[in-house]
């Protein structure tokens, strides 16, 4: 059940990446501007947001590393095929920063079930943008989270030209795994759910790999999740499912160190 959903999501991401030329027109996105159920982010509001050319999101982890989802990449090794776009909410902006990848590190043991994280190394560092620190304890794995991305604004909809944002509440593993929600499909140890029981606000296809984040005790942004999967988008009783970053924090940090970032 879970697997085909992820497969579908990956296919959808591939298709949307192929059709990135047909971005939603500036005016069109406004009427029901969403991640799903969201609004436009201001230029500079989330400086760490990254758009990846395969049709995923990411977050700038260090000047030369982007944290994304494992299901957005094909494996570990040299990879010069990905273009990262940074520093803009408008993907068509002439002030955008772009970098090619030179290496991808996918979570060891990733098999489509959990462990949905990967690091992409950029060909040269981006030193003008703030990075997004990851949560290293479970202290921030609750509360209200911010989500953002250039993915679909409605289930089955097109990719967006402008970065959209929304906030969603934490959903406990017990609730998320209950029979009215994902009925045991959530890997409680390393996935975290967020969304309204009534639906309406969510990440969607093309947001994958992007961060879910909140403010820490010092009012700084901290990344708690990576957009991973969901049953459709913004459906009632189907919260978004995110990689629980705190669980993988030390694995991510050692991988980053090994990549020189
Ligand atoms: N797997 C999707 C992607 O590749 C993201 C799905 C998120 N879905 C959700 N309902 N929160 O873009």
Short mmCIF file of C-alpha atoms and ligand atoms in Angstrom, two decimals:
data_model
loop_
_atom_site.label_atom_id
_atom_site.label_comp_id
_atom_site.label_asym_id
_atom_site.label_seq_id
_atom_site.Cartn_x
_atom_site.Cartn_y
_atom_site.Cartn_z
CA UNK A 1 0.00 0.00 0.00
CA UNK A 2 2.66 2.41 1.13
CA UNK A 3 5.07 1.43 -1.57
CA UNK A 4 2.88 2.13 -4.53
CA UNK A 5 2.02 5.51 -3.09
CA UNK A 6 5.67 6.44 -2.97
CA UNK A 7 6.23 5.04 -6.43
CA UNK A 8 3.33 7.10 -7.74
CA UNK A 9 4.69 10.16 -6.00
CA UNK A 10 8.10 9.61 -7.56
CA UNK A 11 6.54 9.16 -10.99
CA UNK A 12 4.53 12.30 -10.50
CA UNK A 13 7.66 14.19 -9.52
CA UNK A 14 9.44 12.94 -12.63
CA UNK A 15 6.55 13.96 -14.85
CA UNK A 16 6.22 17.37 -13.25
CA UNK A 17 9.97 17.90 -13.59
CA UNK A 18 9.63 17.16 -17.29
CA UNK A 19 6.87 19.72 -17.62
CA UNK A 20 8.55 22.44 -15.56
CA UNK A 21 8.34 24.72 -18.59
CA UNK A 22 4.61 24.98 -17.96
CA UNK A 23 4.76 26.74 -14.62
CA UNK A 24 1.58 28.28 -13.27
CA UNK A 25 1.14 31.85 -14.46
CA UNK A 26 1.79 34.56 -11.85
CA UNK A 27 -1.87 35.54 -11.56
CA UNK A 28 -3.20 32.01 -11.69
CA UNK A 29 -1.45 30.93 -8.51
CA UNK A 30 -3.01 33.75 -6.54
CA UNK A 31 -6.67 32.78 -6.44
CA UNK A 32 -6.10 29.70 -4.32
CA UNK A 33 -2.44 30.16 -3.59
CA UNK A 34 -1.34 27.06 -1.76
CA UNK A 35 1.42 24.58 -0.98
CA UNK A 36 -2.06 23.22 -0.65
CA UNK A 37 -3.92 25.78 1.46
CA UNK A 38 -1.07 28.27 1.79
CA UNK A 39 0.05 31.68 0.63
CA UNK A 40 3.07 33.15 -1.13
CA UNK A 41 6.29 33.41 0.81
CA UNK A 42 8.03 36.79 0.76
CA UNK A 43 11.40 37.13 -0.97
CA UNK A 44 14.04 36.33 1.66
CA UNK A 45 11.58 34.90 4.19
CA UNK A 46 13.00 31.36 3.94
CA UNK A 47 16.50 31.91 2.49
CA UNK A 48 17.42 28.25 2.90
CA UNK A 49 14.71 26.94 0.51
CA UNK A 50 16.06 25.10 -2.53
CA UNK A 51 14.31 23.97 -5.70
CA UNK A 52 15.83 20.89 -7.34
CA UNK A 53 15.59 20.19 -11.07
CA UNK A 54 14.16 16.68 -10.71
CA UNK A 55 11.04 18.35 -9.27
CA UNK A 56 11.76 18.28 -5.56
CA UNK A 57 12.50 20.70 -2.77
CA UNK A 58 15.43 20.84 -0.39
CA UNK A 59 16.99 22.92 2.35
CA UNK A 60 20.47 24.44 2.44
CA UNK A 61 22.18 22.46 5.22
CA UNK A 62 25.61 24.02 4.75
CA UNK A 63 27.03 26.28 2.02
CA UNK A 64 27.62 23.30 -0.28
CA UNK A 65 25.06 20.70 0.89
CA UNK A 66 21.32 20.44 0.31
CA UNK A 67 19.23 18.14 2.51
CA UNK A 68 16.41 16.49 0.55
CA UNK A 69 14.46 13.21 0.42
CA UNK A 70 15.99 9.87 -0.54
CA UNK A 71 13.07 9.25 -2.88
CA UNK A 72 14.11 12.34 -4.88
CA UNK A 73 17.48 10.84 -5.87
CA UNK A 74 18.60 7.62 -7.53
CA UNK A 75 21.40 6.52 -5.23
CA UNK A 76 24.79 7.38 -3.77
CA UNK A 77 27.65 8.49 -5.98
CA UNK A 78 28.95 11.08 -8.40
CA UNK A 79 26.02 12.95 -9.90
CA UNK A 80 26.34 16.08 -12.02
CA UNK A 81 22.78 16.01 -13.36
CA UNK A 82 20.90 17.99 -10.73
CA UNK A 83 20.48 21.76 -10.84
CA UNK A 84 19.69 23.52 -7.57
CA UNK A 85 17.99 26.93 -7.68
CA UNK A 86 18.41 29.11 -4.60
CA UNK A 87 17.89 32.59 -3.23
CA UNK A 88 14.58 33.39 -4.90
CA UNK A 89 10.88 32.79 -4.36
CA UNK A 90 10.28 33.32 -8.12
CA UNK A 91 11.96 30.51 -10.05
CA UNK A 92 12.01 32.74 -13.13
CA UNK A 93 13.79 35.58 -11.34
CA UNK A 94 16.97 36.85 -12.98
CA UNK A 95 18.55 37.09 -9.52
CA UNK A 96 18.31 33.36 -8.89
CA UNK A 97 21.43 31.47 -7.84
CA UNK A 98 22.00 28.12 -9.54
CA UNK A 99 24.46 25.33 -8.85
CA UNK A 100 25.04 21.93 -10.37
CA UNK A 101 25.36 18.89 -8.14
CA UNK A 102 28.59 16.96 -8.05
CA UNK A 103 27.71 14.17 -5.59
CA UNK A 104 24.62 12.60 -4.03
CA UNK A 105 24.55 10.69 -0.74
CA UNK A 106 21.37 8.68 -0.20
CA UNK A 107 20.50 7.33 3.23
CA UNK A 108 22.14 3.92 3.64
CA UNK A 109 19.60 1.10 3.53
CA UNK A 110 16.92 3.24 1.87
CA UNK A 111 14.36 0.93 0.27
CA UNK A 112 11.30 3.12 -0.14
CA UNK A 113 10.13 2.61 3.42
CA UNK A 114 11.38 5.21 5.93
CA UNK A 115 14.97 6.58 5.95
CA UNK A 116 13.79 9.16 3.43
CA UNK A 117 16.74 11.57 3.42
CA UNK A 118 19.65 12.40 1.17
CA UNK A 119 22.35 15.04 0.80
CA UNK A 120 23.24 16.69 -2.49
CA UNK A 121 26.65 18.34 -2.76
CA UNK A 122 26.84 21.48 -4.85
CA UNK A 123 29.67 22.13 -7.31
CA UNK A 124 30.56 25.29 -5.39
CA UNK A 125 29.36 26.74 -2.09
CA UNK A 126 26.60 29.31 -1.74
CA UNK A 127 27.85 31.65 0.94
CA UNK A 128 25.27 34.43 0.67
CA UNK A 129 22.28 32.51 2.04
CA UNK A 130 21.40 31.43 5.56
CA UNK A 131 21.44 27.68 6.14
CA UNK A 132 18.76 25.74 8.04
CA UNK A 133 20.06 23.87 11.10
CA UNK A 134 18.51 20.48 11.76
CA UNK A 135 16.88 19.40 15.01
CA UNK A 136 19.31 17.27 16.97
CA UNK A 137 16.89 16.25 19.73
CA UNK A 138 13.15 15.57 19.82
CA UNK A 139 12.57 18.85 21.70
CA UNK A 140 11.00 20.52 18.67
CA UNK A 141 9.12 17.50 17.29
CA UNK A 142 5.72 18.96 18.21
CA UNK A 143 3.82 22.22 17.97
CA UNK A 144 3.11 24.16 14.81
CA UNK A 145 5.30 23.66 11.77
CA UNK A 146 5.93 25.71 8.65
CA UNK A 147 5.97 23.96 5.28
CA UNK A 148 7.03 25.51 1.98
CA UNK A 149 7.62 24.49 -1.60
CA UNK A 150 7.06 24.95 -5.32
CA UNK A 151 5.01 21.75 -5.60
CA UNK A 152 1.39 21.29 -6.56
CA UNK A 153 -1.15 23.69 -5.03
CA UNK A 154 -3.92 21.13 -5.41
CA UNK A 155 -3.83 17.34 -5.58
CA UNK A 156 -2.92 16.51 -9.18
CA UNK A 157 -2.16 20.17 -9.94
CA UNK A 158 0.88 21.77 -11.60
CA UNK A 159 4.15 22.91 -10.14
CA UNK A 160 4.37 26.51 -8.96
CA UNK A 161 6.52 29.40 -10.11
CA UNK A 162 6.36 31.17 -6.73
CA UNK A 163 7.28 29.62 -3.38
CA UNK A 164 4.20 28.86 -1.27
CA UNK A 165 4.06 28.42 2.50
CA UNK A 166 1.61 27.25 5.14
CA UNK A 167 1.54 26.11 8.73
CA UNK A 168 0.36 22.72 9.96
CA UNK A 169 -0.03 21.23 13.43
CA UNK A 170 1.88 18.20 14.70
CA UNK A 171 -0.04 14.92 14.70
CA UNK A 172 1.13 12.26 17.15
CA UNK A 173 2.28 8.87 15.88
CA UNK A 174 -0.61 7.25 17.79
CA UNK A 175 -3.19 9.45 16.08
CA UNK A 176 -1.50 9.23 12.69
CA UNK A 177 -1.35 5.44 12.93
CA UNK A 178 -4.96 5.09 14.11
CA UNK A 179 -7.49 3.26 11.95
CA UNK A 180 -9.08 6.53 10.84
CA UNK A 181 -5.72 7.77 9.53
CA UNK A 182 -2.80 5.64 8.31
CA UNK A 183 -3.72 2.48 10.19
CA UNK A 184 -0.22 1.39 11.18
CA UNK A 185 1.64 2.54 8.06
CA UNK A 186 3.65 5.20 9.88
CA UNK A 187 7.11 4.21 11.09
CA UNK A 188 6.78 5.87 14.48
CA UNK A 189 10.50 5.98 15.23
CA UNK A 190 11.52 7.91 12.14
CA UNK A 191 8.46 9.54 10.59
CA UNK A 192 6.49 12.52 11.88
CA UNK A 193 2.99 13.52 10.76
CA UNK A 194 1.53 17.02 10.44
CA UNK A 195 -1.76 18.37 9.19
CA UNK A 196 -5.35 19.14 10.14
CA UNK A 197 -7.82 16.30 10.64
CA UNK A 198 -10.14 18.32 8.42
CA UNK A 199 -7.49 18.50 5.66
CA UNK A 200 -7.15 21.55 3.44
CA UNK A 201 -3.48 22.39 4.11
CA UNK A 202 -0.59 20.13 3.17
CA UNK A 203 2.53 19.62 1.12
CA UNK A 204 1.94 17.89 -2.20
CA UNK A 205 3.74 16.39 -5.21
CA UNK A 206 6.87 18.38 -5.98
CA UNK A 207 7.31 19.56 -2.38
CA UNK A 208 9.10 16.32 -1.53
CA UNK A 209 12.53 16.76 -0.05
CA UNK A 210 11.69 20.24 1.19
CA UNK A 211 11.90 21.10 4.87
CA UNK A 212 9.25 21.25 7.56
CA UNK A 213 10.52 23.65 10.22
CA UNK A 214 9.63 25.72 13.26
CA UNK A 215 11.17 28.25 15.64
CA UNK A 216 13.51 27.03 18.37
CA UNK A 217 13.92 28.45 21.88
CA UNK A 218 16.03 31.31 20.47
CA UNK A 219 13.43 32.05 17.79
CA UNK A 220 15.68 30.64 15.05
CA UNK A 221 14.34 28.28 12.38
CA UNK A 222 15.12 24.62 12.94
CA UNK A 223 14.32 21.77 10.54
CA UNK A 224 12.21 18.98 12.05
CA UNK A 225 10.98 17.21 8.91
CA UNK A 226 11.58 16.39 5.25
CA UNK A 227 8.53 16.16 2.96
CA UNK A 228 8.15 12.43 2.31
CA UNK A 229 4.67 11.13 1.46
CA UNK A 230 0.93 11.22 2.00
CA UNK A 231 -2.28 9.72 0.68
CA UNK A 232 -3.22 12.33 -1.90
CA UNK A 233 -2.81 15.88 -0.65
CA UNK A 234 -4.69 17.78 2.05
CA UNK A 235 -7.39 15.10 2.38
CA UNK A 236 -9.25 14.88 5.68
CA UNK A 237 -7.62 12.44 8.11
CA UNK A 238 -4.57 12.07 5.85
CA UNK A 239 -1.81 14.26 7.36
CA UNK A 240 1.43 14.79 5.50
CA UNK A 241 4.17 12.34 6.48
CA UNK A 242 7.68 13.70 7.01
CA UNK A 243 11.06 12.17 7.73
CA UNK A 244 11.75 12.79 11.44
CA UNK A 245 15.00 14.69 11.11
CA UNK A 246 15.97 14.48 14.79
CA UNK A 247 16.12 10.69 14.53
CA UNK A 248 18.68 10.92 11.71
CA UNK A 249 20.53 14.01 12.93
CA UNK A 250 23.79 12.29 13.79
CA UNK A 251 23.74 10.17 10.60
CA UNK A 252 23.12 13.33 8.56
CA UNK A 253 25.92 15.18 10.35
CA UNK A 254 28.44 12.38 9.79
CA UNK A 255 27.44 12.05 6.14
CA UNK A 256 27.82 15.82 5.75
CA UNK A 257 31.27 15.72 7.33
CA UNK A 258 32.31 12.88 5.01
CA UNK A 259 31.19 14.98 2.03
CA UNK A 260 33.25 17.92 3.19
CA UNK A 261 30.32 20.06 4.14
N1 LIG B 1 6.08 12.28 -2.35
C1 LIG B 1 5.68 13.60 -2.77
C2 LIG B 1 6.72 14.19 -3.73
O1 LIG B 1 7.45 13.44 -4.33
C3 LIG B 1 5.32 14.48 -1.62
C4 LIG B 1 4.05 14.06 -1.06
C5 LIG B 1 3.64 14.83 0.12
N2 LIG B 1 2.27 14.53 0.28
C6 LIG B 1 1.51 15.00 1.24
N3 LIG B 1 0.25 14.72 1.22
N4 LIG B 1 2.00 15.71 2.22
O2 LIG B 1 6.71 15.36 -4.01
#
